Coordinates of C-alpha atoms in Angstrom, one line a residue:
X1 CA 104.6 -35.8 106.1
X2 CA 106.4 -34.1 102.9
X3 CA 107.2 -31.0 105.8
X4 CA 108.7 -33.7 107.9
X5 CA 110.7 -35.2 105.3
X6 CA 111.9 -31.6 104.3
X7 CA 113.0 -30.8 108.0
X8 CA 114.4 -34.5 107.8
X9 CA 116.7 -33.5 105.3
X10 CA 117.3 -29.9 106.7
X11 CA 118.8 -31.6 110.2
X12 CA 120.6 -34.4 108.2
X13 CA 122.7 -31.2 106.0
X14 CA 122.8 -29.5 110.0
X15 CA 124.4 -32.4 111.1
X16 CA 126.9 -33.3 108.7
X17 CA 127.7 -29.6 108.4
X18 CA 128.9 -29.5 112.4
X19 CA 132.8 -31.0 111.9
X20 CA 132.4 -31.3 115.8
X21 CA 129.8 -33.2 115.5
X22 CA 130.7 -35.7 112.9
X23 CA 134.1 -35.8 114.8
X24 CA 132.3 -37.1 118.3
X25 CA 130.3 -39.0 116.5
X26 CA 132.0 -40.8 113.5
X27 CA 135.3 -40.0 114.7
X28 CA 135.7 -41.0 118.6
X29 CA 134.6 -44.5 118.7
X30 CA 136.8 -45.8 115.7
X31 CA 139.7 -43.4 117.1
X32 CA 139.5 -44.6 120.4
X33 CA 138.4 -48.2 119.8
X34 CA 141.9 -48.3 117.4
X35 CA 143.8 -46.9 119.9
X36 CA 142.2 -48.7 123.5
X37 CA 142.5 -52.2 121.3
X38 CA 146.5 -51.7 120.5
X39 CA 146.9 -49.9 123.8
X40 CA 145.7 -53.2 125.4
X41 CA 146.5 -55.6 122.5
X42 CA 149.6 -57.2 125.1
X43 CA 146.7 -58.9 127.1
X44 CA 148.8 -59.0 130.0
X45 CA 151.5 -56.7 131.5
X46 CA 155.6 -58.2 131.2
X47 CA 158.5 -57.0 131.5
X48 CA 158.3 -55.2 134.6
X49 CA 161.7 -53.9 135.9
X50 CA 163.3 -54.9 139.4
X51 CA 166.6 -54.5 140.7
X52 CA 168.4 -57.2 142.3
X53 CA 170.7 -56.5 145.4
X54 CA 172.7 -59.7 146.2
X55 CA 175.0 -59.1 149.3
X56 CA 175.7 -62.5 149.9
X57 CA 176.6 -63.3 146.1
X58 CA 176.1 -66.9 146.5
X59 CA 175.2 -70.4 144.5
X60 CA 172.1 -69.9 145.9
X61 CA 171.2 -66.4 145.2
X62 CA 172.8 -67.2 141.5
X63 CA 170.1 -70.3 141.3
X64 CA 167.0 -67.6 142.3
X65 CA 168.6 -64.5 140.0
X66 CA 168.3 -67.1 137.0
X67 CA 164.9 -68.1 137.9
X68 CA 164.1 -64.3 137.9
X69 CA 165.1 -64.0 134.6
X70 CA 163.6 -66.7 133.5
X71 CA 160.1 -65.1 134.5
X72 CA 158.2 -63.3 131.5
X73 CA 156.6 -61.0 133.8
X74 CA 159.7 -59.5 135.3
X75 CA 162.6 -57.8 133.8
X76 CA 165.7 -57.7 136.0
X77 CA 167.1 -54.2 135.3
X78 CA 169.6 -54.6 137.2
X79 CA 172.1 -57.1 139.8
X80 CA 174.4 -55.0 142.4
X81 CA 175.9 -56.2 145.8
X82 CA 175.3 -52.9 147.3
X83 CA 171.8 -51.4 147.6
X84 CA 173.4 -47.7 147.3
X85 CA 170.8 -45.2 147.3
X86 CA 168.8 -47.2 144.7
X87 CA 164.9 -46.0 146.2
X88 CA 165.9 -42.5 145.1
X89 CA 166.4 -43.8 141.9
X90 CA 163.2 -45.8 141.7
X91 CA 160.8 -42.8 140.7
X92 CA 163.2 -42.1 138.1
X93 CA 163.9 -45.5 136.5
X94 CA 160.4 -46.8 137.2
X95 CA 161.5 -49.9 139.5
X96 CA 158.4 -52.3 140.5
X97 CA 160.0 -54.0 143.1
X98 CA 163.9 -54.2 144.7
X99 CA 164.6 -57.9 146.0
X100 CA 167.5 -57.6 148.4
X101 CA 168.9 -60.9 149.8
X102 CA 171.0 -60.3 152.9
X103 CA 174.3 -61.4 153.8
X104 CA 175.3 -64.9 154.6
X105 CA 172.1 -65.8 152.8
X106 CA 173.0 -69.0 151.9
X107 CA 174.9 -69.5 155.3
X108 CA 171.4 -69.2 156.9
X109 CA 169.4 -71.2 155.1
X110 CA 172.2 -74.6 155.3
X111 CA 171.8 -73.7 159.3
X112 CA 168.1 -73.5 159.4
X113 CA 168.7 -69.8 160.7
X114 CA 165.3 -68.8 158.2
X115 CA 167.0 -65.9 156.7
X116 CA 164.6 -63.0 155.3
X117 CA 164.2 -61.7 151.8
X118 CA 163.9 -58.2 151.6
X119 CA 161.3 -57.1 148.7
X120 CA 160.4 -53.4 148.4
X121 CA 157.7 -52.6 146.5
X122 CA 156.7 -49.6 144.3
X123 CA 152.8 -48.9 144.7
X124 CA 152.5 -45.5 142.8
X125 CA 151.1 -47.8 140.3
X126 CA 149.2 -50.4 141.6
X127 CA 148.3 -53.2 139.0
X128 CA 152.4 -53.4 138.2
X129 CA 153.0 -53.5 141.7
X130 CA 150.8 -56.5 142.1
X131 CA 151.5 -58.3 139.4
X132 CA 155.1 -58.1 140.3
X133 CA 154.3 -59.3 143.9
X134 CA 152.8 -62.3 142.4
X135 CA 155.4 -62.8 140.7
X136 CA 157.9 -62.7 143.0
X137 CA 156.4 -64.5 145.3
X138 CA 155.8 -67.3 143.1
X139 CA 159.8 -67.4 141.8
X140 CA 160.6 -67.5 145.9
X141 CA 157.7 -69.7 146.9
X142 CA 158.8 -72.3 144.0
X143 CA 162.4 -72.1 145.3
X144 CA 161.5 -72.0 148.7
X145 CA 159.8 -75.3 148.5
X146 CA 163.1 -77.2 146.3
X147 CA 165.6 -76.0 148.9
X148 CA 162.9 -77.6 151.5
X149 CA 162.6 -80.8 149.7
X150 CA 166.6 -81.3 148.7
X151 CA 167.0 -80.4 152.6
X152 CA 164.8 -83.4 153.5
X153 CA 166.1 -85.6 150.9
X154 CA 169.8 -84.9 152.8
X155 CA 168.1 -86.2 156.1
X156 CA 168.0 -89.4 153.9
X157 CA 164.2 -89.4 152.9
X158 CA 163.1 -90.3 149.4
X159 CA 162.3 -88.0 147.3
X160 CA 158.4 -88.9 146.8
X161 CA 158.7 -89.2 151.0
X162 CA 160.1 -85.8 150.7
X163 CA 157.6 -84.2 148.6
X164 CA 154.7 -86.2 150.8
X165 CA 156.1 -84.5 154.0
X166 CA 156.5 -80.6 152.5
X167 CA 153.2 -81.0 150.6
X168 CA 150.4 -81.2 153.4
X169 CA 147.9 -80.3 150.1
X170 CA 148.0 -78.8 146.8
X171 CA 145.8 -76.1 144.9
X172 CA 144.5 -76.0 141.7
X173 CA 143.3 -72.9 140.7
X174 CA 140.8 -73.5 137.5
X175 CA 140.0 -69.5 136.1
X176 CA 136.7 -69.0 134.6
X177 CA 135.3 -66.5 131.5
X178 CA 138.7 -64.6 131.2
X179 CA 141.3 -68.1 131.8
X180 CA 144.1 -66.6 130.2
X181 CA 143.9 -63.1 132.4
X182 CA 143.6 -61.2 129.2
X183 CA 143.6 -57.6 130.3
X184 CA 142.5 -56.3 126.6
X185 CA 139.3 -59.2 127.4
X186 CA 138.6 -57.0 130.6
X187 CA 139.0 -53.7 129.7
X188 CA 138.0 -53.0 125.8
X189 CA 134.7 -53.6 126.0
X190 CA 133.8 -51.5 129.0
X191 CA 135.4 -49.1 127.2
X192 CA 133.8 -49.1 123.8
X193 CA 130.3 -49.1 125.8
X194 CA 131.9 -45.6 127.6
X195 CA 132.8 -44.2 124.6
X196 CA 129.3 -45.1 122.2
X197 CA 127.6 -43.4 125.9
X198 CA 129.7 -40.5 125.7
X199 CA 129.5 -40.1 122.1
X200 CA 125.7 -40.0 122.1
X201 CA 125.2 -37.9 125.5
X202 CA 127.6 -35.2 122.8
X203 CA 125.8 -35.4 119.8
X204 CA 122.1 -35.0 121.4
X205 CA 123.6 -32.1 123.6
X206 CA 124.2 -30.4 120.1
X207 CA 120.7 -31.1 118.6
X208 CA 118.4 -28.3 120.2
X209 CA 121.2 -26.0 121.2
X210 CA 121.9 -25.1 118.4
X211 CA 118.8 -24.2 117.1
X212 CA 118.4 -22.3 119.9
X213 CA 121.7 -20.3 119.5
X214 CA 121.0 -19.7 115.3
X215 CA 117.6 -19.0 115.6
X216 CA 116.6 -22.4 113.7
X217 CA 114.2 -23.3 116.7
X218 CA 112.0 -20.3 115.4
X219 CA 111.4 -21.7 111.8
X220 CA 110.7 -25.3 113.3
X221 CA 107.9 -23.9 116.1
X222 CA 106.3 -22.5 112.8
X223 CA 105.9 -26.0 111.1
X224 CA 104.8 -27.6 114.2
X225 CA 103.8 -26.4 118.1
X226 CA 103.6 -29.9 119.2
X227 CA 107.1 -31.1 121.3
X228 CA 106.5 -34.7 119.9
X229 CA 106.4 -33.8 116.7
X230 CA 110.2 -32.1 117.3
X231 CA 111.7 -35.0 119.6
X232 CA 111.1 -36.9 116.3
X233 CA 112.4 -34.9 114.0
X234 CA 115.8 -34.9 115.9
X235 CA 116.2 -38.2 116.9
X236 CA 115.6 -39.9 113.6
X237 CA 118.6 -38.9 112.1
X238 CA 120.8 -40.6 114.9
X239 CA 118.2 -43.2 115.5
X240 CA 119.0 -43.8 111.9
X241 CA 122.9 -44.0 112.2
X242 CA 123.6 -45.2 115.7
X243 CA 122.7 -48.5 114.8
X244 CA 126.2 -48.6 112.0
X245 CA 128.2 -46.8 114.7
X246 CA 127.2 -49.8 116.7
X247 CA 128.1 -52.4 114.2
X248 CA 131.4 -50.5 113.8
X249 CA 132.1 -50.4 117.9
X250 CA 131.0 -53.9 118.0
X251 CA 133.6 -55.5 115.0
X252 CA 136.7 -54.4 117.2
X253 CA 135.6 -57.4 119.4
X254 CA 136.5 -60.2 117.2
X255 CA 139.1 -57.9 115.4
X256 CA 141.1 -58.3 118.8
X257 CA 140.0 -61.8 118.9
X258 CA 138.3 -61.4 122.6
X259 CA 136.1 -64.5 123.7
X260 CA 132.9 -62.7 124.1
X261 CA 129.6 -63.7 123.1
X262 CA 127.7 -60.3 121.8
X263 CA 126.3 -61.1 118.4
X264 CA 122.8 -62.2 120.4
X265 CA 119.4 -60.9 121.2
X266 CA 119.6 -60.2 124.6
X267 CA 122.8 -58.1 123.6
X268 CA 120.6 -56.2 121.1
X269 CA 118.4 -55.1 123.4
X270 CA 121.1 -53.8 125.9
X271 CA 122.5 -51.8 123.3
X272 CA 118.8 -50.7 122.2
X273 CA 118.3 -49.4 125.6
X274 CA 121.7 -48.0 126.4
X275 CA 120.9 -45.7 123.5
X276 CA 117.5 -44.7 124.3
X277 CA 118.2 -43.5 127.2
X278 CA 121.7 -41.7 126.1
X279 CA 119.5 -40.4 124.0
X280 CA 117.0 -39.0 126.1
X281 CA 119.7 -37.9 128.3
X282 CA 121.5 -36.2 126.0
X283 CA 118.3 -34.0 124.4
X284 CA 117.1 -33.2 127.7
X285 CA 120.2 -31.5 128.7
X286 CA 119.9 -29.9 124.9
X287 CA 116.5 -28.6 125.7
X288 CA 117.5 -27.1 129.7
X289 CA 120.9 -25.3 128.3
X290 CA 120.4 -23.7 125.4
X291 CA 124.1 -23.4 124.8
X292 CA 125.8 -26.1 123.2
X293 CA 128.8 -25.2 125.2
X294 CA 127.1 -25.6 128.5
X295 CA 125.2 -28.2 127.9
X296 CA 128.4 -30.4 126.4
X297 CA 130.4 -28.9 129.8
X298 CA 127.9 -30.2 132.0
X299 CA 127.2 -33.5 130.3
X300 CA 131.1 -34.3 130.8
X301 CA 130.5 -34.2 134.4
X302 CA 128.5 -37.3 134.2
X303 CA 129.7 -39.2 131.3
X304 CA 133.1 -38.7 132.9
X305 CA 133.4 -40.5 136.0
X306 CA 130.5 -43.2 134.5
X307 CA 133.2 -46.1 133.6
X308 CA 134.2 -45.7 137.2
X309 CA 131.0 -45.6 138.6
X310 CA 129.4 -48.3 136.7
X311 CA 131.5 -50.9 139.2
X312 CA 133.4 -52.8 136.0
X313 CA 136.3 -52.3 137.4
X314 CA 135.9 -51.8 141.0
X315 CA 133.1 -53.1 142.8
X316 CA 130.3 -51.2 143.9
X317 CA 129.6 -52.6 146.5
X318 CA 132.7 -50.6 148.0
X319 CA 131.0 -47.6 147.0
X320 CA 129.2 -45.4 149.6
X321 CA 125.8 -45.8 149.7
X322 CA 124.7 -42.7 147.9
X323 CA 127.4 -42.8 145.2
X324 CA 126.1 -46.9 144.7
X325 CA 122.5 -45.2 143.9
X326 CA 123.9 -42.5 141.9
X327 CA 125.4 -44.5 139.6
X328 CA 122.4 -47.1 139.4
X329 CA 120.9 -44.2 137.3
X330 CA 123.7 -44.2 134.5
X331 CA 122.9 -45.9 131.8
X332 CA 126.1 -46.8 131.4
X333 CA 126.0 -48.6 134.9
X334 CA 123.3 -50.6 133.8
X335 CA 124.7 -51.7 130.6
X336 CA 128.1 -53.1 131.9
X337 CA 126.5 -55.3 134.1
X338 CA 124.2 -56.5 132.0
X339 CA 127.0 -57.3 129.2
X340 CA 128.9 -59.1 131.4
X341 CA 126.2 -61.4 131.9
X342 CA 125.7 -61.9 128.7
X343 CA 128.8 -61.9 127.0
X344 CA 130.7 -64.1 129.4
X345 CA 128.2 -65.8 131.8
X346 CA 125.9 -66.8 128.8
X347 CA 123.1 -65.3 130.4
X348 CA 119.8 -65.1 128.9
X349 CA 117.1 -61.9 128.5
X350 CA 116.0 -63.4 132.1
X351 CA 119.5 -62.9 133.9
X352 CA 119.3 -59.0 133.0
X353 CA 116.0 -58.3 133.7
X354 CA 116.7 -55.8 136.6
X355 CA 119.1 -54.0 134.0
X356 CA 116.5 -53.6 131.4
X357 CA 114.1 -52.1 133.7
X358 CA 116.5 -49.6 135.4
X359 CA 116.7 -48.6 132.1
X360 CA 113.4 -48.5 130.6
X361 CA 112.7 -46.4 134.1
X362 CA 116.1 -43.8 132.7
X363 CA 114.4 -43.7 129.1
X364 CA 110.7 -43.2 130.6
X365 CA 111.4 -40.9 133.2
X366 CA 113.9 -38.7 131.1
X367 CA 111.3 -38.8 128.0
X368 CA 108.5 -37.4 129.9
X369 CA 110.7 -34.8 131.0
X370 CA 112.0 -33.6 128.3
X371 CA 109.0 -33.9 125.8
X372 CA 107.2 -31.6 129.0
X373 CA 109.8 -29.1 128.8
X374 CA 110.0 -28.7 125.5
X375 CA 106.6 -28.0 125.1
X376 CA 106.9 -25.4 127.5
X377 CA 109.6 -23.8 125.7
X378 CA 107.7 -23.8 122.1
X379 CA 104.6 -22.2 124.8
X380 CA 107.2 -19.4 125.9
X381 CA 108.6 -19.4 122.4
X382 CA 105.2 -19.0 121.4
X383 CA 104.1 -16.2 124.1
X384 CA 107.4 -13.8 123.4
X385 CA 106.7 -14.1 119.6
X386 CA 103.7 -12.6 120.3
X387 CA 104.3 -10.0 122.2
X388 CA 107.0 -8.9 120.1
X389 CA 104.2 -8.7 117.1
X390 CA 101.8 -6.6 119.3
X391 CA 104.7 -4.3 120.1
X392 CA 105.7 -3.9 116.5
X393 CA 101.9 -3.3 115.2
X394 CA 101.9 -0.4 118.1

């Protein structure tokens, strides 16, 4: 026990001596937690910039401009009565959307000629170009429906008559778990969970690497030829701190005032898991490539496409089937969907169940794995030692 604690100390002055390390670690999750919340601290996207083009110039186009403006999503950039050249000027001035309202505009709507509103869209960028569709369509659809109902009440119908006779039914949306479409609600902590699995897949990349690069692996095979004895040894220390960095990740929640229940047990299990496995993950990848460069390189490749994989953004079920069971297997996957559940559905440790046994089946299966190889490395480590002894006592 006094050997372990020795060693225990030893890879606690290792660790705190690799600036790298302490910068994944320590550094990345406050860094990026800081910088994701402000990123996304707006909650929703505004101010998007469209470009008028009014070739009829009219009362009527006046009365739709002003209800433009008067929209908090959309900026407008710009009013002309020409359209010019103005898409070659949309990559450069970052137009969302050009509304173009024809000639004799007004003129066609008093005849009941239906005239057509022109709106081209900019889709290099998706989510603005939606949100401004929405947008727009609401502004028109709202304006639409006035003209229709002043146009009735003209034929001589009251106005309640003329509501009753444009308004076959009405919809009421009622949005659930996120009401207020905050975008900083949706995205932070998806990416928090990204980061704290990246972080850890890092650090435990680092662990037996090294010793194998410095030669530290030798003194630790003399204390000890069981693989057990060395999985311990290295994971304490992070087993040790991972639970702050948690606390840490988990305080930007309420700091950014986001409506998510976390501070639960079901939740602490989650995160229990999600870090075992990382965990095991991470070491195994340590033990296979001895080269902390390799190992880190090739650990990227999975940690960075997880946030997409994991479905929290786009659903997996649009996934091809063999990328949907790929991604099963990331922890990360596992943890997202069980967080949702949990944070915004109020589920309980029953609603997750199938996420905590993925995981326990990650953990497991990687464990067993990596405590077998390493054994067969301090074996071979073991074997060459003594064949370099025999060939020095010749």
């Amino acid at each position: 026990m006094n050997d372990f604690l020795k060693l225990l100390r030893i890879e606690f002055a290792r660790i705190f001596s690799n600036d790298v390390l302490l910068a994944i670690f320590i550094g990345a999750p406050i860094f990026y937690g800081i910088l994701f919340g402000y990123v996304y601290q707006q909650a929703k996207v505004v101010d998007l910039p469209i470009v008028i083009v009014d070739q009829d110039n009219s009362p009527t186009t006046d009365k739709i401009i002003d209800a433009f403006v008067d929209n908090e999503v959309l900026l407008v950039n710009d009013v002309r009565y020409t359209p010019g050249n103005i898409l070659s000027e949309m990559p450069t001035e970052q137009y969302v959307a050009v509304v173009t309202f024809p000639t004799d505009f007004e003129a066609d709507i008093l005849q009941k000629r239906h005239p057509e509103i022109r709106v081209d869209l900019n889709m290099a960028n998706i989510l603005n170009a939606n949100t401004a569709s929405k947008n727009i369509q609401s502004v028109l659809m709202t304006l639409n429906a006035g003209i229709e109902i002043e146009g009735l009440k003209k034929q001589g119908l009251h106005t309640s008559q003329a509501l009753a006779t444009y308004e076959s039914f009405k919809i009421n949306f009622n949005k659930l778990y996120n009401s207020t479409g905050n975008y900083l609600t949706f995205m932070l902590p998806g990416l928090l969970a990204t980061i704290m699995q990246q972080i850890i897949f890092l650090a435990m990349a680092l662990v037996f690497a090294r010793d194998f690069e410095d030669g530290y692996f030798g003194k630790l095979v003399k204390v000890s030829r069981f693989s057990l004895y060395h999985i311990a040894l290295k994971s304490t220390p992070f087993l040790l701190m991972l639970p702050i960095m948690w606390v840490i990740v988990s305080l930007f929640i309420p700091f950014f005032k986001i409506d998510a229940d976390i501070y639960n047990f079901p939740m602490l299990i989650l995160a229990t898991l999600l870090t075992l496995a990382s965990m095991c993950i991470g070491m195994l990848f340590s033990i296979a490539i001895p080269s902390q460069l390799k190992a880190t390189e090739l650990l990227m490749v999975i940690s960075t496409p997880a946030f997409v994989l994991s479905g929290f953004t786009w659903p997996t079920l649009s996934f091809p089937d063999a990328i949907t069971n790929m991604a099963q297997y990331i922890p990360l996957t596992q943890f997202l969907s069980g967080f949702r559940r949990i944070a915004f559905y109020g589920g309980d440790t029953s609603s997750i169940k199938t996420e905590i046994n993925i995981l326990l089946l990650i953990t497991l299966v990687t464990f067993i794995v990596l405590v077998v190889l390493l054994q067969l490395k301090i074996y071979w480590f073991g074997k060459k030692q003594n064949r370099l002894l025999s060939v020095s006592q010749n």
